[in-house]
mmCIF file of C-alpha atoms in Angstrom:
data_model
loop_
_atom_site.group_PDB
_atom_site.id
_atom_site.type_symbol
_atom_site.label_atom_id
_atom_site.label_comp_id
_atom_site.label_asym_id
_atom_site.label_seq_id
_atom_site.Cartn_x
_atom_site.Cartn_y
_atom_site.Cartn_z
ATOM 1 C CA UNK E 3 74.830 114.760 85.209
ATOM 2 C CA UNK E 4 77.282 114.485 87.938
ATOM 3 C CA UNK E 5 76.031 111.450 89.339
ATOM 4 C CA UNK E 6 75.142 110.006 86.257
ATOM 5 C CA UNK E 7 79.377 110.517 85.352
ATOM 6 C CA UNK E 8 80.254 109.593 88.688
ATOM 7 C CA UNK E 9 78.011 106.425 88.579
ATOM 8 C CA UNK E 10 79.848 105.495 85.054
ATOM 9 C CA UNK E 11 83.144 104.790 86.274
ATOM 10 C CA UNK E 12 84.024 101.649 87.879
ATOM 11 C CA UNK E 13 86.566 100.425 89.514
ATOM 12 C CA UNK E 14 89.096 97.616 87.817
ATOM 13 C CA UNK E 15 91.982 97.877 90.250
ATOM 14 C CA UNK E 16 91.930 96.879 94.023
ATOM 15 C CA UNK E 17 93.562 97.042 96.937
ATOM 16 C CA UNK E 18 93.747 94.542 99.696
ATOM 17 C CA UNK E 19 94.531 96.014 103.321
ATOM 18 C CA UNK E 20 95.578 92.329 104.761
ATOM 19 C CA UNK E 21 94.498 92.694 108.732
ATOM 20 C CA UNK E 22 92.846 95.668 108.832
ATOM 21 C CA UNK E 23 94.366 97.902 112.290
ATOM 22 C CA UNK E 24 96.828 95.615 112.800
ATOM 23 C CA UNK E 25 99.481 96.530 109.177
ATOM 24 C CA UNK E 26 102.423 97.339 112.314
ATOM 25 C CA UNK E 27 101.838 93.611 113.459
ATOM 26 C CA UNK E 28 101.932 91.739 109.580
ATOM 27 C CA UNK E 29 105.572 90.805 109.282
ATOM 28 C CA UNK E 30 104.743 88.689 112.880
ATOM 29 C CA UNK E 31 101.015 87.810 111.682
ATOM 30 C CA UNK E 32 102.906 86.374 108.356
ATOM 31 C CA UNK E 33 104.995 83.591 110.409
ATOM 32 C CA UNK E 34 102.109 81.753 111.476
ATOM 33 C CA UNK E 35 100.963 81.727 108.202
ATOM 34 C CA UNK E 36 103.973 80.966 106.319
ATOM 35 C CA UNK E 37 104.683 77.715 108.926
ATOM 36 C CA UNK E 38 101.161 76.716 108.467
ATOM 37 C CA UNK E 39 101.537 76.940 104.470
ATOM 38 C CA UNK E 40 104.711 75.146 104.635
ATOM 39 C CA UNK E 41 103.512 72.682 106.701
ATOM 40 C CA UNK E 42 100.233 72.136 104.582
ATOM 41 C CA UNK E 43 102.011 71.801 101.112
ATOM 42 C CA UNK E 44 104.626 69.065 102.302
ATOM 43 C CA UNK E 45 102.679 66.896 104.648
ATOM 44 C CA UNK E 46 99.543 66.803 102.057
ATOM 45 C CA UNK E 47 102.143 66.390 98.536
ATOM 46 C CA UNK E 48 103.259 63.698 100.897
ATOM 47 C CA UNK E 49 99.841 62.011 101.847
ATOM 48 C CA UNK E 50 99.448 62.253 97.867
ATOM 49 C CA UNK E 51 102.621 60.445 97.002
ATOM 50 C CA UNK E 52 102.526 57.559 99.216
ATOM 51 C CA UNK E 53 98.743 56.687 98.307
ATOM 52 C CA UNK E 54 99.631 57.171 94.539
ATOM 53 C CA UNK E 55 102.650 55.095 94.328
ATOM 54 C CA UNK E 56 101.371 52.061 97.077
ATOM 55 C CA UNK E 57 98.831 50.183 95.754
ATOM 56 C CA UNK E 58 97.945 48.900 99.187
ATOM 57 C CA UNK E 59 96.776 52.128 100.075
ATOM 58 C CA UNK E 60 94.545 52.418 96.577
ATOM 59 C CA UNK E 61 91.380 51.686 99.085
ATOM 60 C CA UNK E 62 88.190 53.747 99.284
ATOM 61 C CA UNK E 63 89.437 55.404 102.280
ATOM 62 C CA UNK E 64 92.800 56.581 101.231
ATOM 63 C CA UNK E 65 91.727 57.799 98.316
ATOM 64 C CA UNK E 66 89.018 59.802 99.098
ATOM 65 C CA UNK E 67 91.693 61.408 101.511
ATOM 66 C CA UNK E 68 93.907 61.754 98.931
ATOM 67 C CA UNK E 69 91.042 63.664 97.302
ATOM 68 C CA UNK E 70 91.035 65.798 100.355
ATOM 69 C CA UNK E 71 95.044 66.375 100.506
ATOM 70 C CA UNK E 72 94.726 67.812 96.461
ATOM 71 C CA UNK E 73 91.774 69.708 98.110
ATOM 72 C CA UNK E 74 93.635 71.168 101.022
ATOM 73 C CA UNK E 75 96.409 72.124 98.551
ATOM 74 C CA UNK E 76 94.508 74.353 96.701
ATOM 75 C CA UNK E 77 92.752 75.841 99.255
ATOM 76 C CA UNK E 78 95.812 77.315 101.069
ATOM 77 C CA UNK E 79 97.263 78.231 97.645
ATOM 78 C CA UNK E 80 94.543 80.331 96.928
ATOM 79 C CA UNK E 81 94.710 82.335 99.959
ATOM 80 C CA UNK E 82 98.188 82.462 101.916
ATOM 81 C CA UNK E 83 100.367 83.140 99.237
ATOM 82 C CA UNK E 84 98.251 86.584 98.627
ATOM 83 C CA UNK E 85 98.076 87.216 102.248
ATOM 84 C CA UNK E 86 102.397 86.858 102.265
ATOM 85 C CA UNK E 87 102.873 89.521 99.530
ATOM 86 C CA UNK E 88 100.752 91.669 101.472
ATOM 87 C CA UNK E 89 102.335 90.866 104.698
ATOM 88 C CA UNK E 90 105.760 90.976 103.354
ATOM 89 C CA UNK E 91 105.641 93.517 100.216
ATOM 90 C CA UNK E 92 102.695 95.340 101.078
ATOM 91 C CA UNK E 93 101.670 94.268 97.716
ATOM 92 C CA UNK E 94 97.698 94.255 97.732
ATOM 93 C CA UNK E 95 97.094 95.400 94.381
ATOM 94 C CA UNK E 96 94.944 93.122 92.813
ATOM 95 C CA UNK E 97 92.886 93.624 89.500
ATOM 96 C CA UNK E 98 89.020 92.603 89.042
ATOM 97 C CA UNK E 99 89.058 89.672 87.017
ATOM 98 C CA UNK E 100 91.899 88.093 89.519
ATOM 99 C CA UNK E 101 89.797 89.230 92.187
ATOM 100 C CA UNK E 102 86.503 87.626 90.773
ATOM 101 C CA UNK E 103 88.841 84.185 89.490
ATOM 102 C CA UNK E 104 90.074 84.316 93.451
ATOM 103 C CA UNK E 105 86.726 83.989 94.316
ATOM 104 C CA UNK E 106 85.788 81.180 92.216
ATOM 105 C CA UNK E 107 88.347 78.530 93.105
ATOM 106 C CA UNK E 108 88.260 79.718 96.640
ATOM 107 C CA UNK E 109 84.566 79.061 97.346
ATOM 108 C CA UNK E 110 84.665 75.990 94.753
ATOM 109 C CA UNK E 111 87.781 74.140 96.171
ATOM 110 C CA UNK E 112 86.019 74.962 99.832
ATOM 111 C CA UNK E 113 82.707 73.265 98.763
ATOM 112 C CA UNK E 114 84.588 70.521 97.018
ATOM 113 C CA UNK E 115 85.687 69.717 100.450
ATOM 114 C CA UNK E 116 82.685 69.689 101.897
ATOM 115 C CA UNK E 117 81.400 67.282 99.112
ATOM 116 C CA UNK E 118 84.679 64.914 99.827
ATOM 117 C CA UNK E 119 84.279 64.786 103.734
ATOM 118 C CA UNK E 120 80.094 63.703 103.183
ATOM 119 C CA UNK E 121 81.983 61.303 100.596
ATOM 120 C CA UNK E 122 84.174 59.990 103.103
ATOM 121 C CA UNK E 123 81.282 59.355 106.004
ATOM 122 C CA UNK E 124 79.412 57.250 103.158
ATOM 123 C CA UNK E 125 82.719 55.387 103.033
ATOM 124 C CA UNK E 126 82.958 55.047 106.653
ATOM 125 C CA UNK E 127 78.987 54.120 106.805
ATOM 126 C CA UNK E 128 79.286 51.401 104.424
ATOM 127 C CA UNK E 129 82.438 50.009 106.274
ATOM 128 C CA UNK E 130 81.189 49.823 109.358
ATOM 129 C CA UNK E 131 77.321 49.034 108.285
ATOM 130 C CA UNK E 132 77.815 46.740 105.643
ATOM 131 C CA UNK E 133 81.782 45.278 105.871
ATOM 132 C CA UNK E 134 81.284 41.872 103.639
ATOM 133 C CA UNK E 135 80.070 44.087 100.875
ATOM 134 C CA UNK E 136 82.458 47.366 101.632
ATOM 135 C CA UNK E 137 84.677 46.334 98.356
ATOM 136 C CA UNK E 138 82.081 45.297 95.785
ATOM 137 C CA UNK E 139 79.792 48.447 96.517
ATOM 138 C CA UNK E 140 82.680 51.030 96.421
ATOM 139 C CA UNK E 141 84.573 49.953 93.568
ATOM 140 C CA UNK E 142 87.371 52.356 92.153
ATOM 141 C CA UNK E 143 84.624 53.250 89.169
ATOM 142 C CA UNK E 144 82.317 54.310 91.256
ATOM 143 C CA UNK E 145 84.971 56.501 93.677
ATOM 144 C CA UNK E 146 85.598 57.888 90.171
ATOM 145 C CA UNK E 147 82.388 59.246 89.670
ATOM 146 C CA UNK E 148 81.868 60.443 93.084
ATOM 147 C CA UNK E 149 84.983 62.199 92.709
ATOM 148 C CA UNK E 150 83.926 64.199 89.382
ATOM 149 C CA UNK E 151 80.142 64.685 90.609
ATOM 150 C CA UNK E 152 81.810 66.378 93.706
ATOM 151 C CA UNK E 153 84.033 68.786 91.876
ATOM 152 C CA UNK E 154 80.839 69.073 89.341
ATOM 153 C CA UNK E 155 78.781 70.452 91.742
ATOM 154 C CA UNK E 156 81.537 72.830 92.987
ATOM 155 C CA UNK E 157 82.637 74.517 89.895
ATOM 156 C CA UNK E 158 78.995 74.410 88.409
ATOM 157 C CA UNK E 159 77.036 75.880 91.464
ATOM 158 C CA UNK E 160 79.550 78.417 92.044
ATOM 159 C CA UNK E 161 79.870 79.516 88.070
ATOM 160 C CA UNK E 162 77.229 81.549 87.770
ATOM 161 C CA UNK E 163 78.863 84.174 90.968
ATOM 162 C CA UNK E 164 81.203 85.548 88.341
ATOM 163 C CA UNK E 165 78.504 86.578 86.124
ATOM 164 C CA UNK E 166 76.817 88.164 89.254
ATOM 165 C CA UNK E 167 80.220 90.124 89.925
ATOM 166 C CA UNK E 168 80.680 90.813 86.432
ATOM 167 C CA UNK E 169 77.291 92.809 86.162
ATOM 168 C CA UNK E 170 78.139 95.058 89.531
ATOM 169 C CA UNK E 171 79.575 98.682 88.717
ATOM 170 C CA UNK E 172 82.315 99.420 91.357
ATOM 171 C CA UNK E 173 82.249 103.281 91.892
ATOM 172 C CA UNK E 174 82.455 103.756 95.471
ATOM 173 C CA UNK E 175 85.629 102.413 96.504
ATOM 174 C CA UNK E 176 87.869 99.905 95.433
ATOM 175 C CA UNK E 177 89.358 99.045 99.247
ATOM 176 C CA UNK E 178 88.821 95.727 100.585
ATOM 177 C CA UNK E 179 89.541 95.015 103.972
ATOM 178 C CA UNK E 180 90.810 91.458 103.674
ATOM 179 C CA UNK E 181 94.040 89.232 102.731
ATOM 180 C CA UNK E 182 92.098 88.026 99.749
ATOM 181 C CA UNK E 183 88.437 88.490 97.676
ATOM 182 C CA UNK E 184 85.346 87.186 98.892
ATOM 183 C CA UNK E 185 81.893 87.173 97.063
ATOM 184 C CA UNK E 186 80.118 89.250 99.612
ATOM 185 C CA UNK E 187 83.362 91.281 100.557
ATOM 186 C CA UNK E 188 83.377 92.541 97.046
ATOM 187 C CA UNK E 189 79.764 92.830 96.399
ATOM 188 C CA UNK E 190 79.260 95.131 99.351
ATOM 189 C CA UNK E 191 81.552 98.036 97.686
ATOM 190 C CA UNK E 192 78.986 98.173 94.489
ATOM 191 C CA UNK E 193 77.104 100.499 93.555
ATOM 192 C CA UNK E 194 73.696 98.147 92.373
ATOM 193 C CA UNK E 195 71.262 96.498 94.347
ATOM 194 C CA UNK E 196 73.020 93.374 95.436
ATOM 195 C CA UNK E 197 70.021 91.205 96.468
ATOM 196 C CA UNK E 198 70.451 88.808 93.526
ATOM 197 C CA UNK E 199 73.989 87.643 95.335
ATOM 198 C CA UNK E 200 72.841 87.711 98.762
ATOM 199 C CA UNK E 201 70.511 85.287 97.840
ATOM 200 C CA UNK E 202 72.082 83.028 95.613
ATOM 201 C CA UNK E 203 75.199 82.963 98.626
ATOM 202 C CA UNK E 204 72.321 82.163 100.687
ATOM 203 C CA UNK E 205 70.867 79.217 98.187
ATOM 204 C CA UNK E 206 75.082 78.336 98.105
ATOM 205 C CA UNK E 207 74.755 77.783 101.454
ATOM 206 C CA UNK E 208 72.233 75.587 101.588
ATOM 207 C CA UNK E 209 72.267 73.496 98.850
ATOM 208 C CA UNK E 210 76.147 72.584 99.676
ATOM 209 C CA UNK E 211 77.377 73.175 102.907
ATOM 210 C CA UNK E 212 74.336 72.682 105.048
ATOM 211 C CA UNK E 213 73.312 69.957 103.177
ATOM 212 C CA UNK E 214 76.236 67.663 103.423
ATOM 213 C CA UNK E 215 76.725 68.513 107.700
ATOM 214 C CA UNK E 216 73.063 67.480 107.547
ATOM 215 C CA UNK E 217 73.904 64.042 105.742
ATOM 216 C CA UNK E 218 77.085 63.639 108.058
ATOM 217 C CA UNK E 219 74.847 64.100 110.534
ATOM 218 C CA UNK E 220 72.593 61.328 109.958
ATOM 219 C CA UNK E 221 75.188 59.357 108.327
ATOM 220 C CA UNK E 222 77.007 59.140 111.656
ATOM 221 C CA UNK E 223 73.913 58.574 113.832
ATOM 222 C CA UNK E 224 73.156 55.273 111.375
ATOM 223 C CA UNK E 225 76.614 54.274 112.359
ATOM 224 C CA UNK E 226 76.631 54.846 116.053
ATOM 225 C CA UNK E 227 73.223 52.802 116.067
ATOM 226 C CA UNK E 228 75.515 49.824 114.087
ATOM 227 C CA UNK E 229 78.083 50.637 116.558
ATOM 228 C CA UNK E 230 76.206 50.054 119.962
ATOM 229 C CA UNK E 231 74.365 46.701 118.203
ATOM 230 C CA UNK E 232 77.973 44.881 117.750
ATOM 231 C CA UNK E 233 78.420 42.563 120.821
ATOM 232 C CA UNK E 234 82.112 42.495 121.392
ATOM 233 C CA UNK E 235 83.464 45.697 123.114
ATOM 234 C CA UNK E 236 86.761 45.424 121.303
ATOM 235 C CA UNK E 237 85.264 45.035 117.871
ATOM 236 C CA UNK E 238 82.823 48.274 118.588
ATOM 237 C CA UNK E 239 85.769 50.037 119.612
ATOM 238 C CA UNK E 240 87.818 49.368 116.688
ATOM 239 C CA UNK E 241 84.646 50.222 114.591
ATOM 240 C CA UNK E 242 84.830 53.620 116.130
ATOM 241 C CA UNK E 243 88.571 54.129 116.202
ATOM 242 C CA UNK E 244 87.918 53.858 112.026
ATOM 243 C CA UNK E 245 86.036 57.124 112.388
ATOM 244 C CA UNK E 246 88.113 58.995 114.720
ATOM 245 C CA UNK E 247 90.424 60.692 112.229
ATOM 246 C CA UNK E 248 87.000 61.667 109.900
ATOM 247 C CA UNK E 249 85.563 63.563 112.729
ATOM 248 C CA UNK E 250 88.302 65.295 113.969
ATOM 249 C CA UNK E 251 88.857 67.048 110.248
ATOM 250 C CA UNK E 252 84.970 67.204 110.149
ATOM 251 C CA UNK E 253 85.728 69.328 113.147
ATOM 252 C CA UNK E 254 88.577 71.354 111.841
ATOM 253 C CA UNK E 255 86.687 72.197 108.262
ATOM 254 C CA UNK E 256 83.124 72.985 109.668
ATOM 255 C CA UNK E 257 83.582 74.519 113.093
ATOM 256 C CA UNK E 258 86.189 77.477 112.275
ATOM 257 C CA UNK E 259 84.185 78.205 108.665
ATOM 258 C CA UNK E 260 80.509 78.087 110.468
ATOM 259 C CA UNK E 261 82.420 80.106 113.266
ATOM 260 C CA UNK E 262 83.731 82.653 110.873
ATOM 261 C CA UNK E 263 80.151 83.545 109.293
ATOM 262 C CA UNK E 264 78.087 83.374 112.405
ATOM 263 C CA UNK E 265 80.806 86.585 113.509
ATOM 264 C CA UNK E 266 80.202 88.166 110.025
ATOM 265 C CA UNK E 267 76.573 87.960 110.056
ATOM 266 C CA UNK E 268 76.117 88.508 113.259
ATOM 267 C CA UNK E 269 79.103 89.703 115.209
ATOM 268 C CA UNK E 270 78.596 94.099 114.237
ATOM 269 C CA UNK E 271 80.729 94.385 117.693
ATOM 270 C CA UNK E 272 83.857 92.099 116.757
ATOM 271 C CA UNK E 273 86.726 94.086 115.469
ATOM 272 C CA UNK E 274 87.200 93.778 111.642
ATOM 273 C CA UNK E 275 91.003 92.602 112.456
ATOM 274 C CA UNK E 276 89.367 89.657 114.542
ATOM 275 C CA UNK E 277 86.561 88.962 111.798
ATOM 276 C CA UNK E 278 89.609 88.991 109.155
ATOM 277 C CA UNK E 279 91.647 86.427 111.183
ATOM 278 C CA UNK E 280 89.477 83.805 112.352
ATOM 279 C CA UNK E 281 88.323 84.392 107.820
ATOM 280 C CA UNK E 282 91.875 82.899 107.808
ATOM 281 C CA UNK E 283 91.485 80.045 110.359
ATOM 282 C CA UNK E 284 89.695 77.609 107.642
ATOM 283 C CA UNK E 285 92.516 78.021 105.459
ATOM 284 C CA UNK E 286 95.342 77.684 108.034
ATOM 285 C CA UNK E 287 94.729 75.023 110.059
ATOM 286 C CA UNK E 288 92.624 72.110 108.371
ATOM 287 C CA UNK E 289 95.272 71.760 105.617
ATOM 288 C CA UNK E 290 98.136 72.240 107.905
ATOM 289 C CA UNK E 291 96.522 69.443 110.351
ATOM 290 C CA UNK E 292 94.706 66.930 108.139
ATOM 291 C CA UNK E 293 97.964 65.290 107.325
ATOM 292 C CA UNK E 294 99.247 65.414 110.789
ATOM 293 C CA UNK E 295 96.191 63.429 112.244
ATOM 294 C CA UNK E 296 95.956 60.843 109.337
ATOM 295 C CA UNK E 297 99.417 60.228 109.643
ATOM 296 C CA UNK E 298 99.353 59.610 113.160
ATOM 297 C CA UNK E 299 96.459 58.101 113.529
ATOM 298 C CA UNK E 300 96.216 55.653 110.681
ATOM 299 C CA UNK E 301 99.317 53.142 111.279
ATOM 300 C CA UNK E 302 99.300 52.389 107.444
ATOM 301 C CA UNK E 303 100.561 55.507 106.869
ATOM 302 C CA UNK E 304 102.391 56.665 109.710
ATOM 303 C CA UNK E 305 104.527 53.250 108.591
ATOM 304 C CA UNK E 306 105.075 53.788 104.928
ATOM 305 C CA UNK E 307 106.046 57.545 106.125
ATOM 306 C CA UNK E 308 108.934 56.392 108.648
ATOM 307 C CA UNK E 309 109.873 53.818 105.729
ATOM 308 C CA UNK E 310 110.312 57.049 103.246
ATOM 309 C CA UNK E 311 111.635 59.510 105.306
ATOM 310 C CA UNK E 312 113.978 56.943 106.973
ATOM 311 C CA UNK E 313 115.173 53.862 104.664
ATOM 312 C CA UNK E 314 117.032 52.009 107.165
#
């Protein structure tokens, strides 16, 4: 009877520790963050304002990447602001349906990136692979739909995780060693048998994040075979100066996130402070830098930028 009353309460309150060993070091752990925020919100409402209101810039290219700044947007939203009220007020109260919503538009805004970067090395593909028929194949209808089957396939794939939270009975401990709620994080401190979510995180995995490096992948290998079959030196090199911003924030979104759940999964040793922070690195620096490296690497911008910021 004692377990069976124990077992019958569950948790609807929770509190988030931040960094885990390090509380004495959060009000200097919270300046990075808070510059990085900053940083992220102005240069990517930016990016979004200058494609929006130029209709030279209403290409493919710019805006899928305007895609990406609304992207990058929310994704810092829905993690550094928590991680400031817990730096700065200690306030890490947070109740189970916020926790569980959280988790929803963090992993769904995360995979909607994913879906926008394999979007933009299509566009990049059929630029460099087929240029005489770059405008009549990726016509602003179909960016349209590319854009809504993206965030389609984000929100809908990662529905059915609340429902899978929802059923869990909390009555162990509601302490989560984190700046913000995670799937797994919060499925760990249940009570049930949590195989159904390992393995539908695992199918998550697969059937959206692996999926589009693997299409990158290739996507890139059928352009460096274009590439090296151009004849002129300077027109293969300004073929691959086209792609040099895309794989740098290919670099930026994948490496730190695959980074961060290689150490989870594997990485028992690691410190739980280090685990937490580089957990933070995908949400700190890709937004922050995105901007930064279109806008100094694609002269369109980096032009209509001086021209706002300084009129005369």
């Amino acid at each position: 009877m004692a377990t069976l009353n124990h077992t019958a309460v569950s948790h609807t309150v929770f509190h988030l520790l931040g960094i885990p060993g390090l509380e004495d070091r959060h009000m200097w752990i919270s300046i990075p963050f808070f510059i990085s925020y900053v940083i992220a919100l102005l240069g990517n409402s930016l990016l979004i304002f200058i494609i929006l209101t130029r209709s030279s810039l209403h290409e493919p290219m710019y805006l899928f990447l305007c895609m990406l700044a609304g992207a990058d947007v929310v994704l810092s939203t829905c993690i550094i602001p928590q991680a400031l009220a817990i730096f700065w007020f200690r306030a890490g109260e947070i109740s189970l349906d916020r926790c569980i919503t959280q988790v929803f538009f963090l992993s769904s805004t995360f995979m909607s990136e994913s879906g926008i970067l394999l979007a933009m090395a299509f566009d990049r593909y059929i630029a460099i692979c087929y240029p005489l028929k770059y405008t009549t194949i990726l016509t602003h209808v179909l960016i349209g739909k590319v854009g809504v089957t993206i965030f389609l396939r984000s929100y809908g794939t990662v529905f059915p995780v609340i429902f899978l939270l929802k059923r869990l009975t909390f009555c162990n401990s509601n302490i989560l060693p984190n700046t913000t709620c995670k799937h797994m994080l919060l499925a760990k401190i249940s009570c049930n048998d949590i195989r159904v979510n390992i393995w539908y995180g695992f199918f998550l995995l697969m059937s959206t994040l692996v999926l589009d490096v693997v299409l990158i992948f290739v996507s890139y290998m059928l352009i460096l075979r274009a590439v090296f079959h151009i004849s002129s030196q300077d027109a293969r090199h300004k073929a691959l100066n086209t792609c040099g911003c895309h794989v740098c924030v290919i670099i930026l979104f994948y490496g730190p996130g695959i980074f961060s759940v290689l150490t989870q999964r594997f990485g028992h040793h690691i410190a739980v402070h280090t685990q937490v922070l580089l957990a933070n690195v995908y949400s700190l620096i890709p937004p922050m830098l995105n901007p930064i490296i279109y806008g100094i690497k694609t002269k369109q911008i980096q032009d209509l930028v001086v021209h706002l910021l300084f009129p005369k």
